[in-house]
Amino acid sequence: MNLLSDDALLWSWIALAVLVFPVLFLVSAPYGRHLRTGWGPTLRSDLGWIIQESPSFLIMAVYLTRWLRQRTDKLLKLGFDEREWMTVTLAFCWLVHYANRAFVFPLRMRGGSKPTTFTVVSTAILFCVINTYLNAKALFVYELVIRSRRSLDWAFCSGLLLWVCGLIGNWHSDAITRALRRNPEEIKEKRYAIPYGGLYRYVSAPNYFSEFVEWTGFAIAAQTWAAFSFALWTFSNLYPRARSNHQWYLENFAEYKSLNRNAFFPNP
Ligand code: NDP
């Protein structure tokens, strides 16, 4: 594909993120606590996560490896310049996030035998493929960081710092919910409990909020429209679901209201 068709894909992708946002307030994706019948065949959710998220890891890894191979001679003689380091660092951030999401997170799930729907898995695959394709091309084919930046700058450093904070918040929040199912009986029954601690003090879905912080940081660091489209999609996907999760806690735990949590944005 050339720049023109990639541009058309990117702007349609951004438009779709805006269109999907109101729809997700009406229809929650049928997995996890919002799993329900009527959405077609199902498969184990841990397997579903691996299948749907691994394209994000693999596509970025392929583009990075190809790019590094093309530069082997230069690298051996001169090493990376600052903008090449920035490009590789962004790809590294991507790979760290998706190594966790595609492989570590599903293998550590407590209740991974719970079904998810093929509908969710196939739409997530489509999302991962398009999103990673756009971001990998921006970094390694159009080399937007190398061409448009002069050197390491404040946008890159502050964005990277925000990305790290988001990653820590996301991993920590996922660890808190994972620890809620402590014994084989709770795991077998996929029992739910109220999570406490960390950012759960302030919001019902700190994993989602932190994930949004992560990709906002990435977008600030990368300064590409592809990266901004990912931050937008993350918000579009996760804000409505955070609201649904918040409502679900209110309906399922009588004491939840007294905890005074927001759904998505912390208000300490
Ligand atoms: P959830 O927090 O709904 O679930 C994560 C895991 O924790 C599941 O195994 C779930 O079990 C379990 N869990 C959640 N709440 C409780 C509870 N109260 N008691 C016991 N167990 C609980 O997150 P998602 O599955 O929606 O998302 C997982 C990760 O993927 C998150 O970090 C999220 O940020 C990320 N994500 C990113 C998206 C993006 O667009 N960038 C889109 C979707 C997710 P069960 O499966 O039984 O509910």
Coordinates of C-alpha atoms and ligand atoms in Angstrom, one line a residue:
M1 CA 0.0 0.0 0.0
N2 CA 1.2 3.5 -0.7
L3 CA 1.0 6.7 1.4
L4 CA -2.3 7.7 -0.1
S5 CA -4.2 4.5 0.6
D6 CA -2.6 4.3 4.1
D7 CA -3.7 7.9 4.7
A8 CA -7.3 7.0 3.6
L9 CA -7.2 4.0 5.9
L10 CA -5.9 6.1 8.8
W11 CA -8.6 8.8 8.5
S12 CA -11.4 6.2 8.1
W13 CA -10.0 4.4 11.1
I14 CA -10.1 7.6 13.2
A15 CA -13.7 8.3 12.0
L16 CA -14.7 4.7 12.9
A17 CA -13.3 5.2 16.5
V18 CA -15.6 8.3 16.8
L19 CA -18.6 6.4 15.5
V20 CA -18.1 3.3 17.6
F21 CA -17.9 5.4 20.9
P22 CA -21.7 6.0 21.3
V23 CA -22.6 2.5 20.1
L24 CA -20.5 1.0 23.0
F25 CA -22.7 2.8 25.5
L26 CA -25.6 0.8 24.2
V27 CA -23.9 -2.5 23.6
S28 CA -21.2 -3.9 25.8
A29 CA -18.8 -6.3 24.2
P30 CA -19.9 -9.8 25.2
Y31 CA -17.0 -11.1 27.3
G32 CA -16.0 -11.2 31.0
R33 CA -18.8 -10.0 33.3
H34 CA -20.8 -8.8 30.3
L35 CA -20.8 -12.2 28.6
R36 CA -24.4 -13.2 27.4
T37 CA -26.0 -15.6 25.0
G38 CA -27.0 -14.7 21.5
W39 CA -23.6 -13.7 20.2
G40 CA -22.7 -17.0 18.4
P41 CA -20.1 -19.7 19.2
T42 CA -17.6 -19.3 22.0
L43 CA -14.1 -20.4 23.0
R44 CA -12.0 -20.3 26.2
S45 CA -11.2 -16.7 27.1
D46 CA -7.5 -17.3 27.8
L47 CA -7.1 -18.8 24.3
G48 CA -9.2 -16.0 22.9
W49 CA -6.9 -13.3 24.4
I50 CA -3.8 -15.1 22.9
I51 CA -5.3 -15.4 19.5
Q52 CA -6.7 -11.9 19.3
E53 CA -3.7 -10.0 20.8
S54 CA -0.7 -11.8 19.4
P55 CA -1.0 -10.2 15.9
S56 CA -0.1 -6.9 17.6
F57 CA 3.1 -8.3 19.0
L58 CA 4.0 -10.3 15.8
I59 CA 3.3 -7.5 13.2
M60 CA 5.4 -4.9 15.2
A61 CA 8.2 -7.5 15.7
V62 CA 8.3 -8.3 12.0
Y63 CA 8.5 -4.6 10.9
L64 CA 11.1 -3.9 13.6
T65 CA 13.3 -6.9 12.5
R66 CA 13.1 -6.0 8.8
W67 CA 14.0 -2.4 9.5
L68 CA 17.0 -3.4 11.7
R69 CA 18.2 -5.9 9.0
Q70 CA 18.1 -3.1 6.4
R71 CA 20.4 -1.0 8.6
T72 CA 22.8 -3.6 9.8
D73 CA 25.8 -2.1 7.9
K74 CA 25.1 1.4 9.2
L75 CA 24.5 0.2 12.7
L76 CA 27.7 -1.8 12.9
K77 CA 29.7 1.3 11.7
L78 CA 27.9 4.2 13.3
G79 CA 25.3 2.9 15.8
F80 CA 21.9 4.5 16.2
D81 CA 21.4 8.3 16.1
E82 CA 18.9 9.8 18.6
R83 CA 15.9 9.6 16.3
E84 CA 16.6 6.0 15.5
W85 CA 16.8 5.3 19.2
M86 CA 13.4 7.0 19.7
T87 CA 11.9 4.8 16.9
V88 CA 13.3 1.6 18.4
T89 CA 12.2 2.7 21.9
L90 CA 8.6 3.2 20.8
A91 CA 8.6 -0.2 19.2
F92 CA 10.1 -1.7 22.3
C93 CA 7.3 -0.1 24.4
W94 CA 4.7 -1.6 22.0
L95 CA 6.3 -5.1 22.3
V96 CA 6.5 -5.0 26.1
H97 CA 2.8 -4.1 26.4
Y98 CA 1.7 -6.8 23.9
A99 CA 4.0 -9.5 25.2
N100 CA 2.1 -9.1 28.5
R101 CA -1.3 -8.7 26.9
A102 CA -1.0 -11.6 24.4
F103 CA 0.9 -14.1 26.4
V104 CA 1.5 -13.3 30.1
F105 CA -2.0 -11.9 31.0
P106 CA -4.0 -14.8 29.5
L107 CA -1.7 -17.5 30.9
R108 CA -2.0 -16.0 34.4
M109 CA -5.8 -15.4 34.3
R110 CA -7.8 -17.0 37.1
G111 CA -10.9 -18.2 35.3
G112 CA -9.4 -18.4 31.8
S113 CA -11.7 -21.4 31.0
K114 CA -14.7 -19.0 31.0
P115 CA -16.0 -18.6 27.5
T116 CA -15.6 -15.6 25.3
T117 CA -17.3 -15.1 21.9
F118 CA -15.8 -15.6 18.4
T119 CA -17.5 -12.2 17.7
V120 CA -15.3 -10.5 20.2
V121 CA -12.2 -12.4 19.2
S122 CA -12.6 -11.7 15.5
T123 CA -13.3 -8.0 15.9
A124 CA -10.3 -7.7 18.3
I125 CA -8.1 -9.5 15.7
L126 CA -9.3 -7.0 13.1
F127 CA -8.6 -4.1 15.5
C128 CA -5.1 -5.4 16.4
V129 CA -4.1 -6.0 12.8
I130 CA -5.2 -2.5 11.5
N131 CA -3.9 -0.7 14.5
T132 CA -0.5 -2.3 14.5
Y133 CA -0.1 -2.1 10.7
L134 CA -0.8 1.7 10.9
N135 CA 1.6 2.2 13.8
A136 CA 4.4 -0.1 12.5
K137 CA 4.3 1.6 9.0
A138 CA 4.4 5.1 10.6
L139 CA 7.5 4.1 12.5
F140 CA 9.4 1.8 10.1
V141 CA 8.2 2.5 6.5
Y142 CA 7.4 6.2 6.6
E143 CA 9.9 6.7 9.4
L144 CA 7.9 9.6 10.7
V145 CA 9.9 10.0 13.9
I146 CA 13.2 10.0 12.0
R147 CA 11.9 12.4 9.4
S148 CA 9.9 14.9 11.4
R149 CA 12.0 15.2 14.6
R150 CA 15.3 16.8 15.1
S151 CA 16.5 15.1 18.2
L152 CA 15.4 13.7 21.6
D153 CA 12.8 16.3 22.8
W154 CA 10.5 17.0 25.7
A155 CA 7.5 15.5 24.0
F156 CA 9.3 12.2 23.6
C157 CA 10.6 12.2 27.2
S158 CA 7.3 13.2 28.9
G159 CA 5.3 10.9 26.7
L160 CA 7.6 8.0 27.5
L161 CA 7.3 8.8 31.2
L162 CA 3.5 8.9 30.9
W163 CA 3.6 5.6 29.1
V164 CA 5.6 4.0 31.9
C165 CA 3.1 5.3 34.5
G166 CA 0.2 3.9 32.5
L167 CA 1.9 0.6 32.1
I168 CA 2.6 0.3 35.8
G169 CA -1.0 1.3 36.7
N170 CA -2.4 -1.2 34.1
W171 CA -0.3 -4.1 35.4
H172 CA -0.9 -3.3 39.0
S173 CA -4.7 -3.0 38.5
D174 CA -4.8 -6.3 36.6
A175 CA -2.8 -7.9 39.4
I176 CA -5.3 -6.7 42.0
T177 CA -8.3 -8.2 40.2
R178 CA -6.3 -11.4 39.5
A179 CA -5.7 -11.8 43.2
L180 CA -9.4 -11.6 44.0
R181 CA -9.9 -15.3 43.1
R182 CA -7.8 -16.9 45.7
N183 CA -8.7 -20.6 45.9
P184 CA -9.7 -23.3 43.4
E185 CA -13.4 -23.0 44.3
E186 CA -13.4 -19.2 43.6
I187 CA -11.5 -19.8 40.4
K188 CA -13.8 -22.6 39.3
E189 CA -16.9 -20.5 40.0
K190 CA -15.3 -17.4 38.4
R191 CA -16.5 -15.6 41.5
Y192 CA -16.4 -11.8 41.6
A193 CA -15.5 -9.6 44.6
I194 CA -14.9 -5.9 45.1
P195 CA -11.3 -4.9 44.3
Y196 CA -9.6 -2.6 46.8
G197 CA -6.2 -0.8 46.8
G198 CA -4.1 1.0 44.2
L199 CA -6.2 3.1 41.8
Y200 CA -9.3 1.1 42.7
R201 CA -9.5 3.5 45.6
Y202 CA -10.7 6.1 43.1
V203 CA -12.2 4.3 40.1
S204 CA -14.0 1.1 39.1
A205 CA -11.8 0.5 36.1
P206 CA -8.3 1.7 36.8
N207 CA -6.9 -0.9 34.4
Y208 CA -8.8 0.8 31.6
F209 CA -7.9 4.3 32.7
S210 CA -4.2 3.3 33.0
E211 CA -4.3 1.8 29.5
F212 CA -5.6 5.0 28.2
V213 CA -2.8 6.9 30.0
E214 CA -0.3 4.5 28.4
W215 CA -1.4 5.1 24.8
T216 CA -1.8 8.8 25.4
G217 CA 1.8 8.8 26.5
F218 CA 2.8 6.8 23.5
A219 CA 1.0 9.3 21.2
I220 CA 2.7 12.3 22.8
A221 CA 6.1 10.6 22.5
A222 CA 5.5 9.4 18.9
Q223 CA 3.6 12.5 17.6
T224 CA 2.1 10.5 14.7
W225 CA -1.6 10.3 13.7
A226 CA -1.4 6.5 13.9
A227 CA -0.4 6.7 17.6
F228 CA -3.1 9.3 18.3
S229 CA -5.7 7.1 16.6
F230 CA -4.7 4.3 19.0
A231 CA -5.2 6.6 22.1
L232 CA -8.6 7.6 20.6
W233 CA -9.6 4.0 20.0
T234 CA -8.5 3.1 23.6
F235 CA -10.8 5.8 25.0
S236 CA -13.6 5.0 22.6
N237 CA -13.4 1.3 23.6
L238 CA -12.7 1.5 27.3
Y239 CA -14.6 4.6 28.6
P240 CA -18.1 3.1 27.8
R241 CA -17.0 -0.3 29.2
A242 CA -15.8 1.3 32.4
R243 CA -19.2 3.0 32.8
S244 CA -20.9 -0.5 32.3
N245 CA -18.5 -2.1 34.8
H246 CA -19.2 0.7 37.3
Q247 CA -22.9 0.1 36.9
W248 CA -22.4 -3.6 37.2
Y249 CA -20.6 -3.2 40.6
L250 CA -23.4 -0.9 41.8
E251 CA -26.1 -3.5 40.9
N252 CA -24.2 -6.5 42.3
F253 CA -22.7 -5.2 45.6
A254 CA -25.0 -3.2 47.9
E255 CA -22.0 -1.5 49.7
Y256 CA -20.4 -0.3 46.4
K257 CA -22.2 3.1 46.3
S258 CA -20.6 4.0 49.7
L259 CA -17.1 3.6 48.2
N260 CA -17.7 6.7 46.2
R261 CA -15.6 5.7 43.2
N262 CA -15.8 7.2 39.7
A263 CA -16.1 4.9 36.7
F264 CA -13.0 5.9 34.7
F265 CA -11.4 9.2 35.6
P266 CA -10.0 9.4 39.1
N267 CA -11.2 12.3 41.3
P268 CA -9.0 11.9 44.4
Ligands
NDP1 P1 -11.5 -6.9 33.5 O1 -10.9 -6.1 34.6 O2 -12.9 -6.9 33.2 O3 -11.0 -8.5 33.6 C1 -9.7 -8.8 33.8 C2 -9.6 -10.2 34.5 O4 -9.9 -10.0 35.9 C3 -10.6 -11.2 34.1 O5 -10.0 -12.5 34.3 C4 -11.8 -11.0 35.0 O6 -12.6 -12.2 35.2 C5 -11.1 -10.7 36.3 N1 -11.9 -9.8 37.1 C6 -12.2 -8.5 36.8 N2 -12.9 -8.0 37.8 C7 -13.0 -8.9 38.8 C8 -13.7 -9.0 40.1 N3 -14.3 -7.9 40.5 N4 -13.6 -10.1 40.8 C9 -12.9 -11.2 40.3 N5 -12.3 -11.2 39.1 C10 -12.3 -10.1 38.3 O7 -10.7 -6.4 32.2 P2 -10.9 -6.9 30.6 O8 -10.9 -8.4 30.6 O9 -11.9 -6.1 30.0 O10 -9.5 -6.3 30.0 C11 -8.2 -6.9 30.4 C12 -7.1 -6.0 30.0 O11 -7.1 -5.7 28.6 C13 -7.2 -4.7 30.8 O12 -5.9 -4.3 31.2 C14 -7.6 -3.7 29.7 O13 -7.1 -2.4 29.9 C15 -7.1 -4.3 28.4 N6 -8.0 -4.0 27.3 C16 -7.6 -3.1 26.4 C17 -8.4 -2.7 25.3 C18 -8.0 -1.6 24.4 O14 -8.8 -1.2 23.5 N7 -6.8 -1.1 24.4 C19 -9.7 -3.3 25.1 C20 -10.1 -4.3 26.2 C21 -9.2 -4.6 27.2 P3 -13.8 -12.5 34.1 O15 -13.2 -12.8 32.8 O16 -14.5 -13.7 34.8 O17 -14.7 -11.3 34.1

